[in-house]
Coordinates of C-alpha atoms and ligand atoms in Angstrom, one line a residue:
M1116 CA -7.1 -12.7 9.7
P1117 CA -8.3 -9.1 10.1
V1118 CA -12.0 -9.0 10.9
G1119 CA -14.3 -7.3 8.4
T1120 CA -17.6 -7.5 10.3
Q1121 CA -19.9 -5.6 8.0
G1122 CA -18.0 -6.2 4.7
T1123 CA -15.3 -3.8 5.9
V1124 CA -12.3 -4.1 8.2
K1125 CA -13.4 -1.0 10.0
A1126 CA -11.7 2.2 8.8
V1127 CA -9.2 0.5 6.5
P1128 CA -9.7 0.5 2.7
Q1129 CA -9.2 -2.8 0.8
D1130 CA -6.1 -1.5 -1.1
T1131 CA -4.4 -0.7 2.2
L1132 CA -5.2 -4.3 3.5
E1133 CA -3.5 -5.6 0.3
A1134 CA -0.5 -3.3 0.9
L1135 CA -0.3 -4.7 4.4
G1136 CA -0.1 -8.2 3.1
A1137 CA -3.5 -9.4 4.4
E1138 CA -4.4 -12.6 2.4
I1139 CA -7.7 -13.4 4.0
I1140 CA -10.3 -11.5 5.9
L1141 CA -13.4 -12.4 7.9
G1142 CA -17.0 -11.5 7.2
N1143 CA -19.8 -11.8 9.8
T1144 CA -22.8 -13.8 8.6
Y1145 CA -25.2 -12.4 11.1
H1146 CA -24.5 -8.7 10.2
L1147 CA -24.4 -9.3 6.5
Y1148 CA -27.6 -11.4 6.6
L1149 CA -29.5 -8.6 8.3
R1150 CA -27.9 -5.8 6.2
P1151 CA -27.7 -5.6 3.2
G1152 CA -29.0 -9.2 3.1
H1153 CA -27.3 -12.3 1.7
E1154 CA -29.7 -12.5 -1.3
A1155 CA -28.8 -8.9 -2.3
I1156 CA -25.1 -9.8 -2.0
R1157 CA -25.7 -13.0 -4.0
R1158 CA -27.4 -11.0 -6.8
M1159 CA -24.4 -8.6 -6.9
G1160 CA -22.0 -11.5 -7.5
G1161 CA -21.1 -12.4 -3.9
L1162 CA -19.2 -10.7 -1.1
H1163 CA -15.8 -10.7 -3.0
K1164 CA -17.2 -8.6 -5.8
F1165 CA -19.5 -6.5 -3.6
I1166 CA -16.7 -5.3 -1.4
S1167 CA -14.0 -5.6 -4.0
W1168 CA -11.8 -8.1 -2.3
P1169 CA -10.4 -10.5 -4.8
H1170 CA -8.7 -12.7 -2.1
A1171 CA -9.8 -15.2 0.4
L1172 CA -12.8 -14.7 2.6
L1173 CA -14.0 -16.7 5.6
T1174 CA -17.4 -16.2 7.1
D1175 CA -18.4 -17.2 10.6
S1176 CA -21.7 -19.2 11.1
G1177 CA -23.5 -16.3 12.7
G1178 CA -23.8 -18.5 15.9
F1179 CA -21.5 -16.4 18.0
Q1180 CA -23.4 -13.2 17.4
V1181 CA -26.8 -14.8 17.7
F1182 CA -25.8 -16.3 21.1
S1183 CA -24.5 -12.9 22.2
L1184 CA -28.1 -11.6 21.9
N1185 CA -28.9 -13.2 25.3
E1186 CA -32.4 -11.8 25.9
L1187 CA -33.4 -11.8 22.2
R1188 CA -33.0 -15.5 21.5
K1189 CA -34.5 -19.0 22.0
V1190 CA -32.6 -22.2 21.3
T1191 CA -34.2 -25.5 20.2
D1192 CA -32.7 -28.6 18.7
D1193 CA -33.7 -27.4 15.3
G1194 CA -32.0 -23.9 15.6
V1195 CA -32.1 -20.5 17.1
R1196 CA -34.9 -17.9 17.0
F1197 CA -33.6 -14.4 17.6
R1198 CA -34.5 -10.8 17.2
S1199 CA -32.5 -8.4 15.1
H1200 CA -30.5 -5.9 17.1
L1201 CA -31.4 -3.4 14.3
D1202 CA -35.2 -3.4 14.2
G1203 CA -36.4 -6.1 16.6
S1204 CA -37.6 -8.3 13.7
S1205 CA -37.8 -12.1 14.4
H1206 CA -35.5 -14.5 12.5
F1207 CA -34.8 -18.3 12.7
F1208 CA -31.3 -19.7 12.0
T1209 CA -30.7 -23.4 11.5
P1210 CA -27.5 -25.1 10.5
E1211 CA -28.9 -25.4 7.0
H1212 CA -29.9 -21.7 6.9
S1213 CA -26.5 -20.6 8.2
I1214 CA -24.7 -22.6 5.4
D1215 CA -27.2 -21.2 2.8
V1216 CA -26.3 -17.7 3.9
Q1217 CA -22.6 -18.3 3.8
I1218 CA -22.8 -19.9 0.4
A1219 CA -24.9 -16.9 -0.9
L1220 CA -22.2 -14.6 0.4
G1221 CA -19.7 -16.7 -1.5
A1222 CA -17.3 -17.5 1.3
D1223 CA -14.1 -19.5 0.5
I1224 CA -14.4 -21.0 3.9
C1225 CA -17.7 -21.5 5.7
M1226 CA -18.0 -22.4 9.3
A1227 CA -20.3 -25.0 10.7
F1228 CA -23.2 -23.6 12.8
D1229 CA -22.3 -24.2 16.5
E1230 CA -23.3 -23.1 19.9
C1231 CA -20.5 -21.2 21.6
T1232 CA -20.6 -22.4 25.2
E1233 CA -20.5 -19.4 27.6
Y1234 CA -18.0 -19.1 30.5
P1235 CA -18.4 -20.2 33.2
A1236 CA -20.6 -23.2 32.3
D1237 CA -21.1 -26.2 34.6
R1238 CA -20.5 -29.7 33.2
R1239 CA -24.2 -30.4 32.5
R1240 CA -24.5 -27.2 30.6
A1241 CA -21.3 -27.8 28.6
E1242 CA -22.5 -31.4 27.7
E1243 CA -25.9 -30.2 26.6
S1244 CA -24.3 -27.4 24.5
L1245 CA -21.8 -29.9 23.0
R1246 CA -24.7 -32.2 22.0
L1247 CA -26.2 -29.4 20.0
T1248 CA -22.9 -28.4 18.4
M1249 CA -22.2 -32.0 17.3
A1250 CA -25.7 -32.5 15.8
W1251 CA -25.5 -29.2 14.1
A1252 CA -22.0 -29.9 12.7
R1253 CA -23.4 -33.0 11.0
R1254 CA -26.3 -31.1 9.5
S1255 CA -24.0 -28.2 8.5
L1256 CA -21.6 -30.4 6.6
D1257 CA -24.4 -32.5 4.9
H1258 CA -26.0 -29.3 3.7
F1259 CA -22.7 -27.8 2.7
R1260 CA -21.8 -30.8 0.6
A1261 CA -25.1 -30.7 -1.2
H1262 CA -25.0 -27.0 -1.9
S1263 CA -21.4 -25.7 -2.0
H1264 CA -21.5 -25.4 -5.8
E1265 CA -24.1 -22.7 -5.4
V1266 CA -21.5 -20.1 -4.4
P1267 CA -21.9 -17.1 -6.8
W1268 CA -18.3 -17.5 -8.1
F1269 CA -18.5 -21.2 -8.9
D1270 CA -17.1 -22.2 -12.2
P1271 CA -17.4 -25.8 -13.2
K1272 CA -14.5 -25.4 -15.5
V1273 CA -12.2 -24.4 -12.7
R1274 CA -12.3 -27.4 -10.4
C1275 CA -9.4 -26.4 -8.2
M1276 CA -11.5 -23.5 -6.8
Q1277 CA -13.6 -25.0 -4.1
C1278 CA -15.5 -23.7 -1.1
Q1279 CA -14.5 -25.3 2.2
C1280 CA -16.3 -26.0 5.4
F1281 CA -14.6 -26.1 8.8
G1282 CA -16.0 -27.8 11.9
I1283 CA -15.7 -26.2 15.3
V1284 CA -14.5 -27.9 18.5
Q1285 CA -16.5 -26.8 21.6
G1286 CA -16.7 -28.5 25.0
G1287 CA -16.4 -25.5 27.4
M1288 CA -13.4 -25.8 29.6
Y1289 CA -13.6 -29.6 29.9
T1290 CA -10.7 -31.3 28.1
D1291 CA -12.5 -34.7 27.8
L1292 CA -15.5 -33.0 26.2
R1293 CA -13.2 -31.2 23.8
R1294 CA -11.5 -34.6 22.9
Q1295 CA -14.9 -36.2 22.3
C1296 CA -16.0 -33.3 20.1
A1297 CA -12.7 -33.3 18.1
E1298 CA -12.9 -37.1 17.5
R1299 CA -16.5 -36.8 16.3
L1300 CA -15.7 -33.9 14.0
I1301 CA -12.7 -35.6 12.5
A1302 CA -14.8 -38.7 11.7
M1303 CA -17.1 -36.4 9.7
D1304 CA -14.0 -35.3 7.7
F1305 CA -14.3 -31.5 7.6
D1306 CA -11.9 -29.5 5.4
G1307 CA -10.4 -27.8 8.4
Y1308 CA -10.9 -27.6 12.2
A1309 CA -11.4 -24.6 14.5
I1310 CA -11.2 -24.4 18.3
G1311 CA -14.1 -22.2 19.4
G1312 CA -15.5 -21.1 22.7
L1313 CA -12.3 -19.5 23.8
S1314 CA -11.7 -15.8 24.7
V1315 CA -15.1 -15.8 26.3
G1316 CA -14.0 -14.4 29.6
E1317 CA -11.9 -17.3 30.9
P1318 CA -8.4 -16.7 32.4
R1319 CA -5.6 -16.8 29.8
E1320 CA -4.0 -20.0 31.3
L1321 CA -7.2 -21.8 30.7
T1322 CA -7.3 -20.6 27.0
L1323 CA -3.7 -21.9 26.7
E1324 CA -4.6 -25.2 28.4
M1325 CA -7.6 -25.8 26.1
I1326 CA -5.5 -25.1 23.0
A1327 CA -2.6 -27.3 24.2
E1328 CA -5.0 -30.2 24.9
T1329 CA -7.1 -29.9 21.7
L1330 CA -4.6 -28.9 19.0
P1331 CA -2.7 -32.3 18.9
L1332 CA -6.0 -34.1 18.4
L1333 CA -6.6 -32.3 15.1
P1334 CA -5.1 -33.4 11.8
K1335 CA -1.8 -31.6 11.0
D1336 CA -2.5 -31.8 7.3
K1337 CA -5.6 -29.6 7.5
P1338 CA -5.9 -26.0 8.7
R1339 CA -6.2 -25.6 12.4
Y1340 CA -7.9 -22.4 13.4
V1341 CA -8.3 -20.8 16.9
M1342 CA -11.2 -18.4 16.9
G1343 CA -11.2 -15.0 18.5
V1344 CA -7.7 -14.6 19.8
G1345 CA -5.7 -12.7 21.0
Y1346 CA -3.0 -10.3 22.2
P1347 CA 0.2 -10.1 20.1
D1348 CA 2.2 -12.4 22.4
E1349 CA -0.7 -14.9 22.5
I1350 CA -1.0 -15.2 18.7
E1351 CA 2.8 -15.7 18.4
Q1352 CA 2.7 -18.4 21.1
Y1353 CA -0.3 -20.2 19.5
A1354 CA 1.2 -20.0 16.0
R1355 CA 4.4 -21.6 17.3
M1356 CA 2.3 -24.4 18.9
G1357 CA 1.0 -25.2 15.4
V1358 CA -2.1 -23.0 15.0
D1359 CA -2.5 -22.0 11.4
M1360 CA -5.2 -19.4 11.5
M1361 CA -6.6 -16.9 14.0
D1362 CA -8.9 -14.0 13.9
C1363 CA -9.4 -11.2 16.3
V1364 CA -11.1 -7.8 16.4
L1365 CA -8.5 -6.6 18.9
P1366 CA -6.0 -4.9 16.6
T1367 CA -8.7 -2.8 15.0
R1368 CA -11.0 -2.3 18.0
A1369 CA -8.2 -1.3 20.2
A1370 CA -6.9 1.1 17.5
R1371 CA -10.1 3.0 17.5
H1372 CA -9.8 3.4 21.2
G1373 CA -6.3 4.7 20.9
L1374 CA -4.4 1.6 22.0
L1375 CA -1.4 0.8 19.8
F1376 CA 0.6 -2.4 20.0
T1377 CA 4.3 -1.8 19.5
S1378 CA 7.7 -3.5 19.8
E1379 CA 8.0 -1.6 23.1
G1380 CA 4.6 -2.8 24.4
R1381 CA 1.2 -1.2 24.5
L1382 CA 1.0 2.5 23.9
N1383 CA -2.1 4.6 24.7
I1384 CA -1.9 7.4 22.2
K1385 CA -4.3 9.5 24.2
N1386 CA -1.8 10.1 27.0
K1387 CA -0.6 13.6 27.4
Q1388 CA 3.0 12.5 27.4
Y1389 CA 2.8 12.1 23.6
A1390 CA 1.4 15.6 23.0
E1391 CA 4.7 16.8 21.4
D1392 CA 6.4 13.5 20.8
Q1393 CA 7.9 13.5 17.3
N1394 CA 8.8 9.8 17.3
P1395 CA 6.9 7.4 15.1
P1396 CA 4.3 5.2 17.0
D1397 CA 6.8 2.3 16.9
P1398 CA 10.4 3.1 16.0
L1399 CA 11.0 -0.5 14.8
C1400 CA 7.9 -0.7 12.6
D1401 CA 8.1 0.3 8.9
C1402 CA 4.4 0.4 8.2
L1403 CA 3.1 3.3 6.2
V1404 CA 1.9 5.1 9.4
C1405 CA 5.2 4.7 11.3
R1406 CA 7.2 5.8 8.2
R1407 CA 5.2 9.1 7.9
Y1408 CA 3.5 10.2 11.1
S1409 CA 4.4 11.1 14.7
R1410 CA 2.9 10.1 18.0
A1411 CA 2.0 13.8 18.5
Y1412 CA 0.0 13.8 15.3
L1413 CA -1.8 10.6 16.0
R1414 CA -2.7 11.9 19.5
H1415 CA -4.0 15.1 18.0
L1416 CA -6.2 13.2 15.6
M1417 CA -7.6 11.2 18.4
Q1418 CA -8.2 14.2 20.7
S1419 CA -10.0 16.0 17.9
G1420 CA -12.2 13.0 17.0
E1421 CA -10.9 12.9 13.5
A1422 CA -11.9 10.0 11.3
L1423 CA -8.3 9.6 10.1
S1424 CA -7.4 8.6 13.7
G1425 CA -9.1 5.2 13.5
T1426 CA -7.7 4.6 10.1
L1427 CA -4.1 5.3 10.9
N1428 CA -4.2 3.5 14.3
S1429 CA -5.8 0.5 12.7
I1430 CA -3.3 0.3 9.9
H1431 CA -0.4 0.3 12.4
N1432 CA -2.0 -2.3 14.6
L1433 CA -2.8 -4.6 11.6
A1434 CA 0.8 -4.2 10.3
F1435 CA 2.1 -5.1 13.8
Y1436 CA -0.1 -8.3 13.9
L1437 CA 0.6 -9.3 10.4
G1438 CA 4.3 -8.7 11.0
I1439 CA 4.3 -11.1 13.9
M1440 CA 2.7 -13.8 11.8
K1441 CA 5.2 -13.2 8.9
R1442 CA 8.1 -13.5 11.3
V1443 CA 6.7 -16.8 12.6
R1444 CA 6.2 -18.1 9.1
D1445 CA 9.8 -17.0 8.1
S1446 CA 11.3 -18.7 11.1
L1447 CA 9.4 -21.9 10.5
A1448 CA 10.5 -21.8 6.8
S1449 CA 14.2 -21.3 7.7
A1450 CA 14.0 -24.1 10.4
L1451 CA 12.7 -26.4 7.7
D1452 CA 15.5 -25.3 5.3
N1453 CA 18.1 -26.0 8.0
S1454 CA 16.6 -29.4 8.7
G1455 CA 17.1 -30.3 5.1
A1456 CA 13.5 -31.2 4.6
P1457 CA 12.3 -31.1 1.0
G1458 CA 10.5 -28.1 -0.3
Ligands
ZN855 ZN1 3.6 0.9 12.3

């Protein structure tokens, strides 16, 4: 899932996302709540209509951003008080309020409000954080079930269209805490399950270990989502392990800094060696950037600080990421065909 923090996957227009085959994008509750405001978006018919994205949207709970505001926040059992990074104004987020904001935005998938445990965290800290996450998961889901029909696009005649709520497994880097959390969330019967609190600075082997230990605990017949990963080889590895959904700002953020992911590895387009390189960014990629432009041109745009630079780099990186996932899906589909399994 490309990440559209402020109602835009940075530098990439919606029609281009469609052409790239993106089926779902992420919106950030914290940012959209502060600006333009969830009630303004509700009045305009919801985020789909506001940003002209007639496809699936997932919103995060806002928790991750709020907890990133280290000095600007105060946590209690009830919720989190924080100061806006925009104007310093004071706000209070509870699980109920987070769900209200996500419903006002009109998300297809809402995330339970959780506390993302930082890394490193000692066991006591991870246990305390998990206690909050599990209590907040219960409150998020109860509030969601009572109010999900309030999404701006709800049509009582079309019953198949339903907003969903996913629970988030936390537990720091302690596998027994993760197991305990997964079991409790499954008992609550969420529509899908996410593994959160990863990619927070821990070594990659630890990320892998946490996914490998947690994933088999989660129901296979519901979406399993690993939040905030990763590099191209990681997302392929996790998808092959059975992860259904992932989101990451990396393809677009790296693109804006001139880092391209290619079939030949990482390519820093700023390097002087590409100054007169007439090859496409990735000779094996057939995205609309690689079909049309050279490395030399992309380097020139970057060197000149041209806005088109971020756009073209992002389009290629998104095409590369979405291409990986398509190949994984195709190979799973043909493995199923060959096994003679129905459908
Ligand atoms: Zn390309």
